[in-house]
Backbone as a chain_set.jsonl record, in Angstrom:
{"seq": "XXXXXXXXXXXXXXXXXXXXXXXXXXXXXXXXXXXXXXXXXXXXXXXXXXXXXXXXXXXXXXXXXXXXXXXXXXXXXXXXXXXXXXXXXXXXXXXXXXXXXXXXXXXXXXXXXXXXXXXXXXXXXXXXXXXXXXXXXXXXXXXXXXXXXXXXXXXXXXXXXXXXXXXXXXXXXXXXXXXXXXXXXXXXXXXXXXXXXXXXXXXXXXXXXXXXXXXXXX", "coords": {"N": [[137.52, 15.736, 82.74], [136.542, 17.602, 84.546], [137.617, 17.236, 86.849], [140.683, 17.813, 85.939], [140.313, 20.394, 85.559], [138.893, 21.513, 88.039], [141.794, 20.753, 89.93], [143.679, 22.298, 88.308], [142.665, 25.156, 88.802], [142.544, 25.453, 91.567], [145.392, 25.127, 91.718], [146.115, 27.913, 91.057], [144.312, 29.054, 92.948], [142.112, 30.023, 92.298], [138.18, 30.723, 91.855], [135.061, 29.455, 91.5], [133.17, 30.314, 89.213], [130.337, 31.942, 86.936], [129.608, 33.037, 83.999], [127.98, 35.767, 82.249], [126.075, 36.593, 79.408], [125.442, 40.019, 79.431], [123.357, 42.86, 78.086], [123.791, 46.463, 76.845], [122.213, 49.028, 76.659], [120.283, 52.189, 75.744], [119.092, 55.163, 75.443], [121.581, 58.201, 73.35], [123.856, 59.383, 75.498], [122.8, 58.812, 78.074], [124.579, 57.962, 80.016], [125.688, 55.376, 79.665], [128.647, 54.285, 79.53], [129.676, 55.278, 80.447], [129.006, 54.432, 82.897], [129.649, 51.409, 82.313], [132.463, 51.813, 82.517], [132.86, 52.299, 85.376], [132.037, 50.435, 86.591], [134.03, 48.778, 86.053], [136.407, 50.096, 86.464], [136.453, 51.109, 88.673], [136.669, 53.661, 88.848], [136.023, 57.135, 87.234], [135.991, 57.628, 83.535], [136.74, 59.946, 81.403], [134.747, 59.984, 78.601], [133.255, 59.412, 75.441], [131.233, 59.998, 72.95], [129.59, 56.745, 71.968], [130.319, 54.666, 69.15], [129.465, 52.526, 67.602], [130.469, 49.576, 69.709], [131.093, 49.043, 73.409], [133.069, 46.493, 75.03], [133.026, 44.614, 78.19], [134.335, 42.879, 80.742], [133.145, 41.975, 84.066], [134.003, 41.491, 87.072], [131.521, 40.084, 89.608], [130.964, 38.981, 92.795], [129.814, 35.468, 92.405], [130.46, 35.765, 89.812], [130.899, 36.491, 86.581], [130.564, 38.984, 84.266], [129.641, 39.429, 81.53], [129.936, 42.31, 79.408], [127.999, 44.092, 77.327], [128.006, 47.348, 75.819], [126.283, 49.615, 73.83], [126.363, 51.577, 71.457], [124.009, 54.322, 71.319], [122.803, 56.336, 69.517], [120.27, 57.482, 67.504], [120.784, 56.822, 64.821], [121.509, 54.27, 65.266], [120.734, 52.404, 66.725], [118.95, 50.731, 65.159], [120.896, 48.876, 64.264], [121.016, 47.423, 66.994], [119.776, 45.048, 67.497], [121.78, 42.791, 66.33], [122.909, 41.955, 68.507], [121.509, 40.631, 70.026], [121.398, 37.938, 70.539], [122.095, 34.781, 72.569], [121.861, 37.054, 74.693], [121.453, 37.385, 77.733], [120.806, 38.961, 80.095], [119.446, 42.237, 80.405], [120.332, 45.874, 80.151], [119.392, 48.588, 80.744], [119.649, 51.939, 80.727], [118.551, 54.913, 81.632], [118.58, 58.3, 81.106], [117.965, 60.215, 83.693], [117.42, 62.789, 83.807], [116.327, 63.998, 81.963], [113.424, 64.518, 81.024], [112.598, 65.16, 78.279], [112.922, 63.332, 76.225], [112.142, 61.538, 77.293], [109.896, 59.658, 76.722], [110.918, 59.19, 74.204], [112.58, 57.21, 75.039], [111.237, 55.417, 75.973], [109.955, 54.134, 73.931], [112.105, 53.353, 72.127], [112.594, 50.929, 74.139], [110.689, 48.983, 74.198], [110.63, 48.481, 71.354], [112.797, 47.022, 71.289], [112.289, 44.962, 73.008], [110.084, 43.932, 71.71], [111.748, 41.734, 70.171], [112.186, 38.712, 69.047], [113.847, 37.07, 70.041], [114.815, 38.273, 72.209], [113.011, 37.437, 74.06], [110.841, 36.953, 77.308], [114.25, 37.952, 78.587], [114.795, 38.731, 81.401], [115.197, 42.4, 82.803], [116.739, 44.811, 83.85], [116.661, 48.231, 84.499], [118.584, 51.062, 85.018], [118.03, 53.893, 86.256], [119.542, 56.563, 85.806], [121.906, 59.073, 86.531], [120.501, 60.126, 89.527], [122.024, 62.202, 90.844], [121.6, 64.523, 89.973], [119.343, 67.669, 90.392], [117.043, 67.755, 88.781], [116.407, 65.592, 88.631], [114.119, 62.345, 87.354], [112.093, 60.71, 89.525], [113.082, 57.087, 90.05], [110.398, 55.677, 90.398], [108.618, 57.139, 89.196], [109.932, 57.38, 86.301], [109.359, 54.539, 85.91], [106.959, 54.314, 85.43], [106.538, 55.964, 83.139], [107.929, 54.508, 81.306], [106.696, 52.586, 80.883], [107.236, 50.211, 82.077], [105.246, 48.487, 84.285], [103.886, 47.09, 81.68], [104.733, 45.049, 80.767], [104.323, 42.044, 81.417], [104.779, 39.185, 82.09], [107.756, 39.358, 81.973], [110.836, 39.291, 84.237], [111.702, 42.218, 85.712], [113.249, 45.402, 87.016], [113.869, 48.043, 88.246], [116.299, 50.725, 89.185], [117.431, 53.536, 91.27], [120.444, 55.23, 90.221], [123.639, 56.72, 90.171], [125.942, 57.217, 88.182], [128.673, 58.768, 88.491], [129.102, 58.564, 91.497], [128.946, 56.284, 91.627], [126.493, 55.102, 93.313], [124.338, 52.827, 93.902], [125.046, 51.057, 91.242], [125.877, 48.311, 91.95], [123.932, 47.134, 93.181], [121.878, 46.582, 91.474], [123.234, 44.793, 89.833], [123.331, 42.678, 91.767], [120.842, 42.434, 91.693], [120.113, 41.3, 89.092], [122.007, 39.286, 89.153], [120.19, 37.482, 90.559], [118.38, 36.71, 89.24], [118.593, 36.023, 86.74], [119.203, 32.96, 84.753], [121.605, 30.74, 85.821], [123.453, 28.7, 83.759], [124.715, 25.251, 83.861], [126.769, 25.296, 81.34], [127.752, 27.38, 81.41], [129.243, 27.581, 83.443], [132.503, 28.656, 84.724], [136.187, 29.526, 84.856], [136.675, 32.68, 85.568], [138.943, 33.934, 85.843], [140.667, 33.607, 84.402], [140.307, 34.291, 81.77], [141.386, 34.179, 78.855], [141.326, 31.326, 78.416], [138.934, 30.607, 78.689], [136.892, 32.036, 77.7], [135.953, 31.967, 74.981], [133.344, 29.595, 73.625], [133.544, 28.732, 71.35], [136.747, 27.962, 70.387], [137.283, 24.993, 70.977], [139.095, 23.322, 70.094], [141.793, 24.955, 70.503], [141.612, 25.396, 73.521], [141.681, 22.587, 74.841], [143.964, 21.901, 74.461], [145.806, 23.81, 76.101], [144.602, 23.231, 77.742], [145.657, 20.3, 78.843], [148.426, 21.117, 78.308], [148.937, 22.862, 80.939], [147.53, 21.289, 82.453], [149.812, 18.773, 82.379], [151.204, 20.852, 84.213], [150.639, 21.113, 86.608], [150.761, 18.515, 87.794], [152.99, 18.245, 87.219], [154.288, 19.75, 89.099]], "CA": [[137.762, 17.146, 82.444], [136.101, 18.614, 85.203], [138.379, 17.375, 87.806], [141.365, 18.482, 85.997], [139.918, 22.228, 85.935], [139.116, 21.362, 89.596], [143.005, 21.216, 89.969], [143.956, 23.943, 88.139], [141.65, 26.055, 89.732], [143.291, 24.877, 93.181], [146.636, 26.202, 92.005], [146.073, 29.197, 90.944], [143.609, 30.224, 94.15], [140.416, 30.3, 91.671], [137.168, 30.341, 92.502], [134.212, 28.73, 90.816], [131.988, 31.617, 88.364], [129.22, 31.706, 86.059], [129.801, 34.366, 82.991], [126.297, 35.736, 81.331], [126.203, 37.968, 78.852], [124.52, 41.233, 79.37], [123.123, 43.831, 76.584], [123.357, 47.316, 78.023], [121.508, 50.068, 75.692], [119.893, 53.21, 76.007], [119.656, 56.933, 74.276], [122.768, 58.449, 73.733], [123.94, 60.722, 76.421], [122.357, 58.188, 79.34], [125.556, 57.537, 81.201], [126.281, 53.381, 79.747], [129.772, 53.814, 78.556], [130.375, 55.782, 82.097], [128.51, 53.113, 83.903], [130.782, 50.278, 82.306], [134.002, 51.558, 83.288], [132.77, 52.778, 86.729], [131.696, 49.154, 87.302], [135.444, 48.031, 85.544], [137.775, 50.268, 87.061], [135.923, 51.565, 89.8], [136.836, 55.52, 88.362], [135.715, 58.174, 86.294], [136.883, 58.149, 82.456], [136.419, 60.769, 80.168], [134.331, 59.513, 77.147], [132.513, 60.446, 74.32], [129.863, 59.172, 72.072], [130.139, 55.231, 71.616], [130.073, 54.343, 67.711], [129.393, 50.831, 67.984], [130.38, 48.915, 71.095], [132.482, 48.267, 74.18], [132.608, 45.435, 75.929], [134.027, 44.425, 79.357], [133.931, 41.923, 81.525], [132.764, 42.69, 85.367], [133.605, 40.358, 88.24], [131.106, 40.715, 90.672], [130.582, 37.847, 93.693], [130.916, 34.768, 92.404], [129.586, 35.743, 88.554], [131.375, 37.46, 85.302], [129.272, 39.464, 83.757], [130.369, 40.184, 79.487], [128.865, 43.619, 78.876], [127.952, 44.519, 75.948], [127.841, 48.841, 75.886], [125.926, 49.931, 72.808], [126.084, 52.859, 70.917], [122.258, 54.656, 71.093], [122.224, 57.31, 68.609], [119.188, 57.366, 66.393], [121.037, 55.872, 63.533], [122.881, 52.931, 65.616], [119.624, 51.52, 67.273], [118.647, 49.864, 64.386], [121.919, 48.026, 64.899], [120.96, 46.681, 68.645], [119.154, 43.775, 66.703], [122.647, 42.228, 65.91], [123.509, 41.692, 69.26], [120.383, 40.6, 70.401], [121.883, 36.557, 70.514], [122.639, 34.877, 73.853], [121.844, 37.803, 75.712], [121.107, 36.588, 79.476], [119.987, 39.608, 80.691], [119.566, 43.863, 79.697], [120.607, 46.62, 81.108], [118.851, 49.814, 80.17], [119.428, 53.062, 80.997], [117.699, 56.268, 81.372], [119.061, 59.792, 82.295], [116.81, 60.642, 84.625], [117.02, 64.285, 83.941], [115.877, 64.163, 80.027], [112.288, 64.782, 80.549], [111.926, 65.997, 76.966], [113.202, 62.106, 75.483], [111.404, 59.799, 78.4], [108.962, 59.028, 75.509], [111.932, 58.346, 72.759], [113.46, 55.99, 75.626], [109.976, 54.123, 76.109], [109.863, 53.476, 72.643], [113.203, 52.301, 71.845], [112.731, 50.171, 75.223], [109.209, 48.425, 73.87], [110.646, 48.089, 70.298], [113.721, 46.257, 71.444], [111.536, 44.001, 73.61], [109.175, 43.017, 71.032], [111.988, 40.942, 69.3], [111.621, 36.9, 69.786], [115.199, 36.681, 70.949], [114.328, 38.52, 73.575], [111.675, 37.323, 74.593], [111.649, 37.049, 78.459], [114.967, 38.239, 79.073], [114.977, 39.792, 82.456], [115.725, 43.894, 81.872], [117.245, 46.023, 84.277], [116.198, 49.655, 84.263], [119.205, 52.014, 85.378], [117.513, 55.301, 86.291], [121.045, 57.326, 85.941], [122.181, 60.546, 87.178], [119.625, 60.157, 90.487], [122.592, 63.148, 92.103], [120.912, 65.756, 89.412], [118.545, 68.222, 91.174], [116.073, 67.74, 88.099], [116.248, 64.038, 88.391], [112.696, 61.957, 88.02], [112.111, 59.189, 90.856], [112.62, 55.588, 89.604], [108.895, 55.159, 90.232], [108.073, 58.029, 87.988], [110.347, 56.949, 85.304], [109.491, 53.098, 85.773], [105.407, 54.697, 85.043], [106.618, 56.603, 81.566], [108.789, 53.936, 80.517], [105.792, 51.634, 80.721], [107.21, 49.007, 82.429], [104.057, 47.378, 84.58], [102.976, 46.968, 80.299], [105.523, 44.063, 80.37], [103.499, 41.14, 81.592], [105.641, 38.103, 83.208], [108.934, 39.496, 82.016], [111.389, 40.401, 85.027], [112.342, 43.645, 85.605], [113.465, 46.195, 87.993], [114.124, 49.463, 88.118], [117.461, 51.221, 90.504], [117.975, 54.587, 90.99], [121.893, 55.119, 90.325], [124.627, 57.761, 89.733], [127.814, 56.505, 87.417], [129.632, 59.732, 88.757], [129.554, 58.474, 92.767], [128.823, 54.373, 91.855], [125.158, 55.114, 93.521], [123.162, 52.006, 93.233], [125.282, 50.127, 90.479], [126.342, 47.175, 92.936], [122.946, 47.09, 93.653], [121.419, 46.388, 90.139], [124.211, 43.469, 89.759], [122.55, 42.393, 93.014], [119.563, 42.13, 91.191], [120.797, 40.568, 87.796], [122.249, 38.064, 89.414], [119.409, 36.714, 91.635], [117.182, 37.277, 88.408], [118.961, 35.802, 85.379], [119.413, 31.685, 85.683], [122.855, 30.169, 85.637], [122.801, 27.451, 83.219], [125.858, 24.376, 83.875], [127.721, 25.08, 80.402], [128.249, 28.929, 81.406], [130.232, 27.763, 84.646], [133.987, 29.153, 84.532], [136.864, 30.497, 86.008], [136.844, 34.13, 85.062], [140.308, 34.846, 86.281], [142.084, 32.995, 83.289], [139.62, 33.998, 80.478], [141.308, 33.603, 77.848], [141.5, 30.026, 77.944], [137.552, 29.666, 79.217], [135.984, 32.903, 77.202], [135.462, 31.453, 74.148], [133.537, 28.594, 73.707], [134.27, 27.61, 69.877], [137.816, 27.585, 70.391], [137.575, 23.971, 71.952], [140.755, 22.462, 70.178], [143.073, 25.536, 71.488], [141.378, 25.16, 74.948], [141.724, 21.638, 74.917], [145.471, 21.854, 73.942], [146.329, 24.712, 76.621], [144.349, 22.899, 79.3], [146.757, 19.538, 78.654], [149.471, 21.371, 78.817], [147.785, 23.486, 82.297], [147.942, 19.844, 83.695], [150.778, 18.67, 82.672], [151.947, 21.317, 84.631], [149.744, 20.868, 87.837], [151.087, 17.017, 87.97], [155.164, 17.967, 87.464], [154.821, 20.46, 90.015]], "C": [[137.473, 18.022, 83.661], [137.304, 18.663, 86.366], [140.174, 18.205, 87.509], [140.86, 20.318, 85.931], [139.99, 22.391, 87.623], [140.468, 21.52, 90.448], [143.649, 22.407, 89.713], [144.049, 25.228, 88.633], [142.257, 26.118, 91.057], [145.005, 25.676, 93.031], [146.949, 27.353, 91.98], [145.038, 30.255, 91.742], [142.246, 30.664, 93.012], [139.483, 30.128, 91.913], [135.93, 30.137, 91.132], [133.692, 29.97, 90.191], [131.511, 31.021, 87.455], [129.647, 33.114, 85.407], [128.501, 34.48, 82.701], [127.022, 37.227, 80.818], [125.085, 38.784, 78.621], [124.268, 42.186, 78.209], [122.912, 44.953, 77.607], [123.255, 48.642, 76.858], [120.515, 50.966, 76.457], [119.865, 54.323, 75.326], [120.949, 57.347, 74.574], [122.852, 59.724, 74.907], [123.686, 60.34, 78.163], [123.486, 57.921, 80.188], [125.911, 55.637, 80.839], [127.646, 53.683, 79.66], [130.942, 54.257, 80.272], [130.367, 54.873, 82.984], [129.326, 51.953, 84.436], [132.007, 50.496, 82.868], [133.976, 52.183, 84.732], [132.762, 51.729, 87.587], [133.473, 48.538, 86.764], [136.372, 48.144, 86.285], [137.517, 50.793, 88.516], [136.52, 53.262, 89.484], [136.148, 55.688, 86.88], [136.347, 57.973, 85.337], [136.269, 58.831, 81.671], [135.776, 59.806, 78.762], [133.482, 60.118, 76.247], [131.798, 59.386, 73.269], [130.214, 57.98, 71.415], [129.637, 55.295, 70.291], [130.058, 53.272, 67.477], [129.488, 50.204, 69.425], [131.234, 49.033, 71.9], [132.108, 47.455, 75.247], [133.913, 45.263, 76.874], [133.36, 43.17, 79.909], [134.09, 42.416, 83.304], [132.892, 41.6, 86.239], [133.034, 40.726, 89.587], [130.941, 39.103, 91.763], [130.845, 36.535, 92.902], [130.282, 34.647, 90.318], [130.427, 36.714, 87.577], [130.152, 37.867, 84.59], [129.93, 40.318, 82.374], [128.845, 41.264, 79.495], [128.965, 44.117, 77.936], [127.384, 46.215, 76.062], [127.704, 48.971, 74.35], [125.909, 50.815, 72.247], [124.307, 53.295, 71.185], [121.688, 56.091, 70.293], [121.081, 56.633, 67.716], [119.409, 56.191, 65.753], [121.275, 54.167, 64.179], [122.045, 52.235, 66.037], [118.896, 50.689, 66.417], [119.76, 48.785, 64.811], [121.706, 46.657, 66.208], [120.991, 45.116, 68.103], [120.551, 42.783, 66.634], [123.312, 41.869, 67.347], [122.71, 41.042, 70.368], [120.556, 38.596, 70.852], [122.329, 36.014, 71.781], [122.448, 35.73, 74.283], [120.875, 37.009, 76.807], [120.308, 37.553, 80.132], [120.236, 41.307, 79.806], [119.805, 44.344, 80.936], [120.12, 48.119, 80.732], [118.811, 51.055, 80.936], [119.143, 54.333, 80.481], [118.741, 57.336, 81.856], [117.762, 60.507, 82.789], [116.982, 62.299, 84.8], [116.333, 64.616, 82.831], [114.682, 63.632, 80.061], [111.879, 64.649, 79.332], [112.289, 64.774, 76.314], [112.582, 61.124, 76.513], [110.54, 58.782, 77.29], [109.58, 58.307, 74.528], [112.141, 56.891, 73.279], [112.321, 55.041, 75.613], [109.913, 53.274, 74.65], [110.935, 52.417, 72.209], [113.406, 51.174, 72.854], [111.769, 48.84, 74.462], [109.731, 47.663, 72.751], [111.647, 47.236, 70.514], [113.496, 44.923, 72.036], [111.024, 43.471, 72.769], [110.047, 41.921, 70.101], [112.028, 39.663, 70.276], [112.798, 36.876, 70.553], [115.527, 37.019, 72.192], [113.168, 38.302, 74.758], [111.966, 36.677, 76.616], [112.752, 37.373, 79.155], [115.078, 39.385, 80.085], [115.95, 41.485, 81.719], [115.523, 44.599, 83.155], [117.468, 47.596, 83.906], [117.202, 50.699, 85.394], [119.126, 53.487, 85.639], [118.833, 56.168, 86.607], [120.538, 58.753, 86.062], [120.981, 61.419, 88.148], [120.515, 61.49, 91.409], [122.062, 64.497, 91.381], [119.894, 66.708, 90.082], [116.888, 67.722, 90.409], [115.395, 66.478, 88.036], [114.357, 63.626, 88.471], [113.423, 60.918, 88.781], [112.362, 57.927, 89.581], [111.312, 54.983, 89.579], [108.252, 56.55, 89.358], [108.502, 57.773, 86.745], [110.2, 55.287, 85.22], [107.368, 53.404, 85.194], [105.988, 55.017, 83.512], [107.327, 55.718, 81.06], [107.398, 52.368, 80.113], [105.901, 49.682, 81.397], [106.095, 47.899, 83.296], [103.558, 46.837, 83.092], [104.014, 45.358, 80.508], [105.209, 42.746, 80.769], [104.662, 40.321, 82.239], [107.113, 38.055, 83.093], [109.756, 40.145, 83.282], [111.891, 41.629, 84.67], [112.385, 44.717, 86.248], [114.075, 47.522, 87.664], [114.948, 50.395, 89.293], [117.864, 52.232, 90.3], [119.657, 54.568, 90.534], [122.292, 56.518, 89.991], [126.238, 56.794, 89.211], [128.915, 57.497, 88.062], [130.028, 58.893, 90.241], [129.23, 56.941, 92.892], [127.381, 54.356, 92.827], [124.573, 53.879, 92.911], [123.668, 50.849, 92.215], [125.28, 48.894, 90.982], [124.839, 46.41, 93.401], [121.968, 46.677, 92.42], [121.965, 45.072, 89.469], [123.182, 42.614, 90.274], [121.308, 41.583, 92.135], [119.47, 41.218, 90.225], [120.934, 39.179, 88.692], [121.599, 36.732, 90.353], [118.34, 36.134, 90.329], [117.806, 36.439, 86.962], [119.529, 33.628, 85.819], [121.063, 31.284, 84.384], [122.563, 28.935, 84.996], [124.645, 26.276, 83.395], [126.764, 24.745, 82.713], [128.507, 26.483, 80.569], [129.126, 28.63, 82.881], [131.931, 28.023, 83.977], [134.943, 29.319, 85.238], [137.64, 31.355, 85.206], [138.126, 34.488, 84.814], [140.985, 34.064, 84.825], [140.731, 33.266, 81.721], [140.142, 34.272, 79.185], [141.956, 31.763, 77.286], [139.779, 29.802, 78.071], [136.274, 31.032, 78.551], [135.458, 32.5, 76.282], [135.246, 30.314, 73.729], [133.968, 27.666, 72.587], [135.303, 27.449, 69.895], [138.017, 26.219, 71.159], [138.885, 23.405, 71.579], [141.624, 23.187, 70.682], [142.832, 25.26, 73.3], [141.803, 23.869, 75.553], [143.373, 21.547, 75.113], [146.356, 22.64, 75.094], [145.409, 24.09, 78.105], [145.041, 21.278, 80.087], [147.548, 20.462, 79.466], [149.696, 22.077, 80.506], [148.202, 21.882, 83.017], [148.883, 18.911, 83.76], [151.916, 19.081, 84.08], [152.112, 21.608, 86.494], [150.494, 19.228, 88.313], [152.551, 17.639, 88.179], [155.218, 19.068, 89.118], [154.33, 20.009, 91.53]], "O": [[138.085, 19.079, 83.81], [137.843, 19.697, 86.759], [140.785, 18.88, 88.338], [141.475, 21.218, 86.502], [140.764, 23.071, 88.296], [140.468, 22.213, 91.466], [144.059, 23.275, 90.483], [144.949, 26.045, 88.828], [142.374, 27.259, 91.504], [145.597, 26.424, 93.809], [147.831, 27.893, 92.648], [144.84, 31.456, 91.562], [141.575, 31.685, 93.161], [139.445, 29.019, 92.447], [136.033, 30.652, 90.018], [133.884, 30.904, 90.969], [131.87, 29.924, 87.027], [129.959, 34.106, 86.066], [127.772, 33.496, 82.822], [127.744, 38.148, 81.198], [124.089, 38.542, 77.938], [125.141, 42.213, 77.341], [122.306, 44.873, 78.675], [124.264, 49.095, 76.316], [120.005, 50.654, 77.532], [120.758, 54.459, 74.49], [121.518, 57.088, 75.635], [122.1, 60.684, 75.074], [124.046, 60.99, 79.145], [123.143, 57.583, 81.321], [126.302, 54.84, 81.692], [128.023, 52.527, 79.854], [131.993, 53.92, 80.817], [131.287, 54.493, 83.708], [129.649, 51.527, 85.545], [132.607, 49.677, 83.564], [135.039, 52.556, 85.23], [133.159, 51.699, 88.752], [133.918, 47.673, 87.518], [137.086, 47.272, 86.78], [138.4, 50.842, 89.373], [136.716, 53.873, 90.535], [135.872, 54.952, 85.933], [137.547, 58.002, 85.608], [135.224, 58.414, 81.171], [136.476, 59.046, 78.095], [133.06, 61.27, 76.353], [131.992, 58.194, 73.032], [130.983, 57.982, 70.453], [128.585, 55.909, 70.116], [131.099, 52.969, 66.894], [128.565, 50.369, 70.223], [132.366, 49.161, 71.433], [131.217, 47.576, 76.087], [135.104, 45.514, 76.692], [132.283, 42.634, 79.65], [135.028, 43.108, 83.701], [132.004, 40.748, 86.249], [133.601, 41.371, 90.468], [130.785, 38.08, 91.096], [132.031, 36.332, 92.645], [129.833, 33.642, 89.768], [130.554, 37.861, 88.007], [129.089, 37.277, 84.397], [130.482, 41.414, 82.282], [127.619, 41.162, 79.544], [130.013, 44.649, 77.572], [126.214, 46.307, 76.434], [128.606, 48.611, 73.593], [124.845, 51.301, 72.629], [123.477, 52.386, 71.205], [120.616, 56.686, 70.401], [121.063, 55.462, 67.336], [118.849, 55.097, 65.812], [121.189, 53.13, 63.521], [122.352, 51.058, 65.852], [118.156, 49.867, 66.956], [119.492, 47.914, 65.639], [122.089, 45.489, 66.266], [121.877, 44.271, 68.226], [120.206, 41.669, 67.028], [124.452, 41.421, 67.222], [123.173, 40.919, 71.502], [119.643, 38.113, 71.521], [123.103, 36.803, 72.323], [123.408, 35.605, 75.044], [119.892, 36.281, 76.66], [119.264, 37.226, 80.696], [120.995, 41.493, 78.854], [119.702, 43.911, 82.083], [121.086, 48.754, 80.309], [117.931, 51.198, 81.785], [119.352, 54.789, 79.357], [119.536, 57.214, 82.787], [116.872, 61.16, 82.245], [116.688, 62.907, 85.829], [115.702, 65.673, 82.844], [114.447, 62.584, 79.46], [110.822, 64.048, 79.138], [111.84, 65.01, 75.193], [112.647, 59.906, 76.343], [110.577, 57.561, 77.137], [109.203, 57.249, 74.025], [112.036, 55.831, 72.662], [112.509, 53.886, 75.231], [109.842, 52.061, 74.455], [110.828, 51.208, 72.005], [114.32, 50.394, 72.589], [112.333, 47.768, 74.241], [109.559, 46.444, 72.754], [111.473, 46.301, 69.733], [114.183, 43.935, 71.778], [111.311, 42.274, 72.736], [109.396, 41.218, 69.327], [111.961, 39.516, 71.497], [112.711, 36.648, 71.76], [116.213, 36.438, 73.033], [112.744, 38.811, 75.795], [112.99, 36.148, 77.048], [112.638, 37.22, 80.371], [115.342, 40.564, 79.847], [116.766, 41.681, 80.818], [114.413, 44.952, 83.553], [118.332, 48.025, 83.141], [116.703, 51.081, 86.453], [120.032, 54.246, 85.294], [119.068, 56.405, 87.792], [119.479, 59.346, 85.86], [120.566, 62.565, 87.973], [120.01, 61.881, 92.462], [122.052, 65.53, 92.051], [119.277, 65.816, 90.665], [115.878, 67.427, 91.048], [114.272, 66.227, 87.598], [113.519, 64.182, 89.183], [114.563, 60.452, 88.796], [111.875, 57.947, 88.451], [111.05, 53.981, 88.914], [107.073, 56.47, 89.011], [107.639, 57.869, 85.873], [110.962, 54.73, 84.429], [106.738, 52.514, 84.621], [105.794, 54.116, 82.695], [107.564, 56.089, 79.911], [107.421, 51.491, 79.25], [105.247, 48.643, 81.307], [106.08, 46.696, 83.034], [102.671, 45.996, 83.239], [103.301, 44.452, 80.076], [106.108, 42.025, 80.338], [105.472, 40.939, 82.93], [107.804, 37.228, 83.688], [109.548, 41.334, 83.523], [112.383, 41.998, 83.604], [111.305, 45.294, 86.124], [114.767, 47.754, 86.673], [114.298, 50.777, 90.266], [118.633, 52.377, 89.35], [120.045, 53.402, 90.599], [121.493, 57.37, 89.603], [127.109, 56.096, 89.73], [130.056, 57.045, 88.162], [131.197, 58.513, 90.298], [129.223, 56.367, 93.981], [127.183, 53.182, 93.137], [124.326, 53.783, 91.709], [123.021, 49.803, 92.165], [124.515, 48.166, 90.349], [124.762, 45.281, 93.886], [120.91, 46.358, 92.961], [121.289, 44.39, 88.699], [122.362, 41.975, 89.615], [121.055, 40.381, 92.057], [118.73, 40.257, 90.436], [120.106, 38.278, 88.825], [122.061, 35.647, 90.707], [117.589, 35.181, 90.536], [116.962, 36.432, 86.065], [120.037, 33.203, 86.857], [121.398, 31.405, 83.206], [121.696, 28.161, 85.401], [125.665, 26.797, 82.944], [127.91, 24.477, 83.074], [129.594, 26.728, 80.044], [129.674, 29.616, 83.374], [132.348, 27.578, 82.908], [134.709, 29.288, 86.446], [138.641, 31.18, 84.511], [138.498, 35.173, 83.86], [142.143, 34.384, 84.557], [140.461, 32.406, 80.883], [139.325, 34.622, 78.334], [142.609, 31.286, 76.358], [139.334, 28.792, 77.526], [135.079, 31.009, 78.845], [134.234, 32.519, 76.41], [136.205, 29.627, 73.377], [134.454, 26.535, 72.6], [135.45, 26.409, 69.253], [138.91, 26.231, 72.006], [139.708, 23.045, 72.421], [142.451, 22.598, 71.378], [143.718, 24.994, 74.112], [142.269, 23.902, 76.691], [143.808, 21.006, 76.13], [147.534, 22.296, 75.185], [145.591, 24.486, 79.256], [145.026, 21.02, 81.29], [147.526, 20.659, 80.681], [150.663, 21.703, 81.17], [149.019, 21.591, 83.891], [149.039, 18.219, 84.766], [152.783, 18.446, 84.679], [152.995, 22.008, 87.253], [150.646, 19.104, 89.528], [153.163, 17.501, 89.238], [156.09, 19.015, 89.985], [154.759, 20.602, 92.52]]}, "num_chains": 1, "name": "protein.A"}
């Protein structure tokens, strides 16, 4: 199996990746939903208050990265819990101008941590909208958010701006030095929907035949 992928891969100019899937939550209003498609499309889109999820997939170096963008109103944070499965790594952001909720965000940060499924999962701390005048530092908001409380869990903390891509690239950076690649998550991104999902093994199986069939006649 491997070698025919190895082929495949060869015709179509693919290169080897690792997918992980990320959880990326926060209060509403923090800049995730901006974040995701800043890191997607590399532009600005107009959005407005997520009501459940959106997910993308991010190719950065040689790593896909499934993002999971959460709603974070009040009500919807109960919710998180349900998505809380396989996650590889977090992504949490703050708006670093919203003084008057630093406390809400610590909380919902702490309470999301204390579940088992998470337990150790490295957690990236997105200090957003660092181009604000009001902004706190990343080391002022990495104090109120309580993170030294977190004992041998990784976790870092990167100023950023979603408006001018400030810092995102740089938080990846981090993720991906920080979160461990395990052999069954290797891929190649560029064709995912034959290699995204892994319960579909009999269509994969069936469409990666025919894939080499087609590698051999040609």
């Amino acid at each position: 199996m491997g070698s025919t992928i190895s082929r495949i891969a060869k015709k179509f100019g693919l290169l080897p990746q690792y997918r992980l899937r990320i959880l990326m939550v926060g209060l509403d209003a923090s800049g995730k939903t901006t974040i995701l498609y800043k890191l997607k499309l590399g532009d600005l889109l107009k959005t407005k208050p997520t009501i459940g999820f959106n997910v993308e997939t991010i190719e950065y170096r040689n790593i896909c990265f499934d993002v999971w963008d959460i709603g974070g109103q009040s009500k919807i944070r109960a919710m998180w819990r349900h998505y809380f499965l396989d996650t590889q790594g977090i992504i949490f952001v703050v708006d670093s101008s919203d003084r008057e909720r630093i406390s809400e965000a610590r909380n919902a940060l702490h309470s999301m941590l204390s579940d088992n499924e998470l337990a150790n999962t490295p957690v990236l701390v997105f200090a957003n909208k660092q181009d604000l005048s009001n902004a706190m530092t990343p080391t002022e908001i990495a104090d109120k958010l309580g993170l030294h409380c977190l004992g041998q869990r990784p976790w870092y903390i990167q100023g950023t701006s979603a408006h001018s891509g400030f810092g995102l690239y740089e938080g990846l950076d981090w993720l991906s030095n920080n979160v461990p690649c395990k052999a069954e998550e290797f891929s190649y991104c560029s064709i995912p929907h034959l290699f995204s999902h892994r319960n579909d093994q009999n269509e994969f199986d069936l469409k990666l035949i025919e894939m080499e069939k087609e590698v051999v006649i040609t």
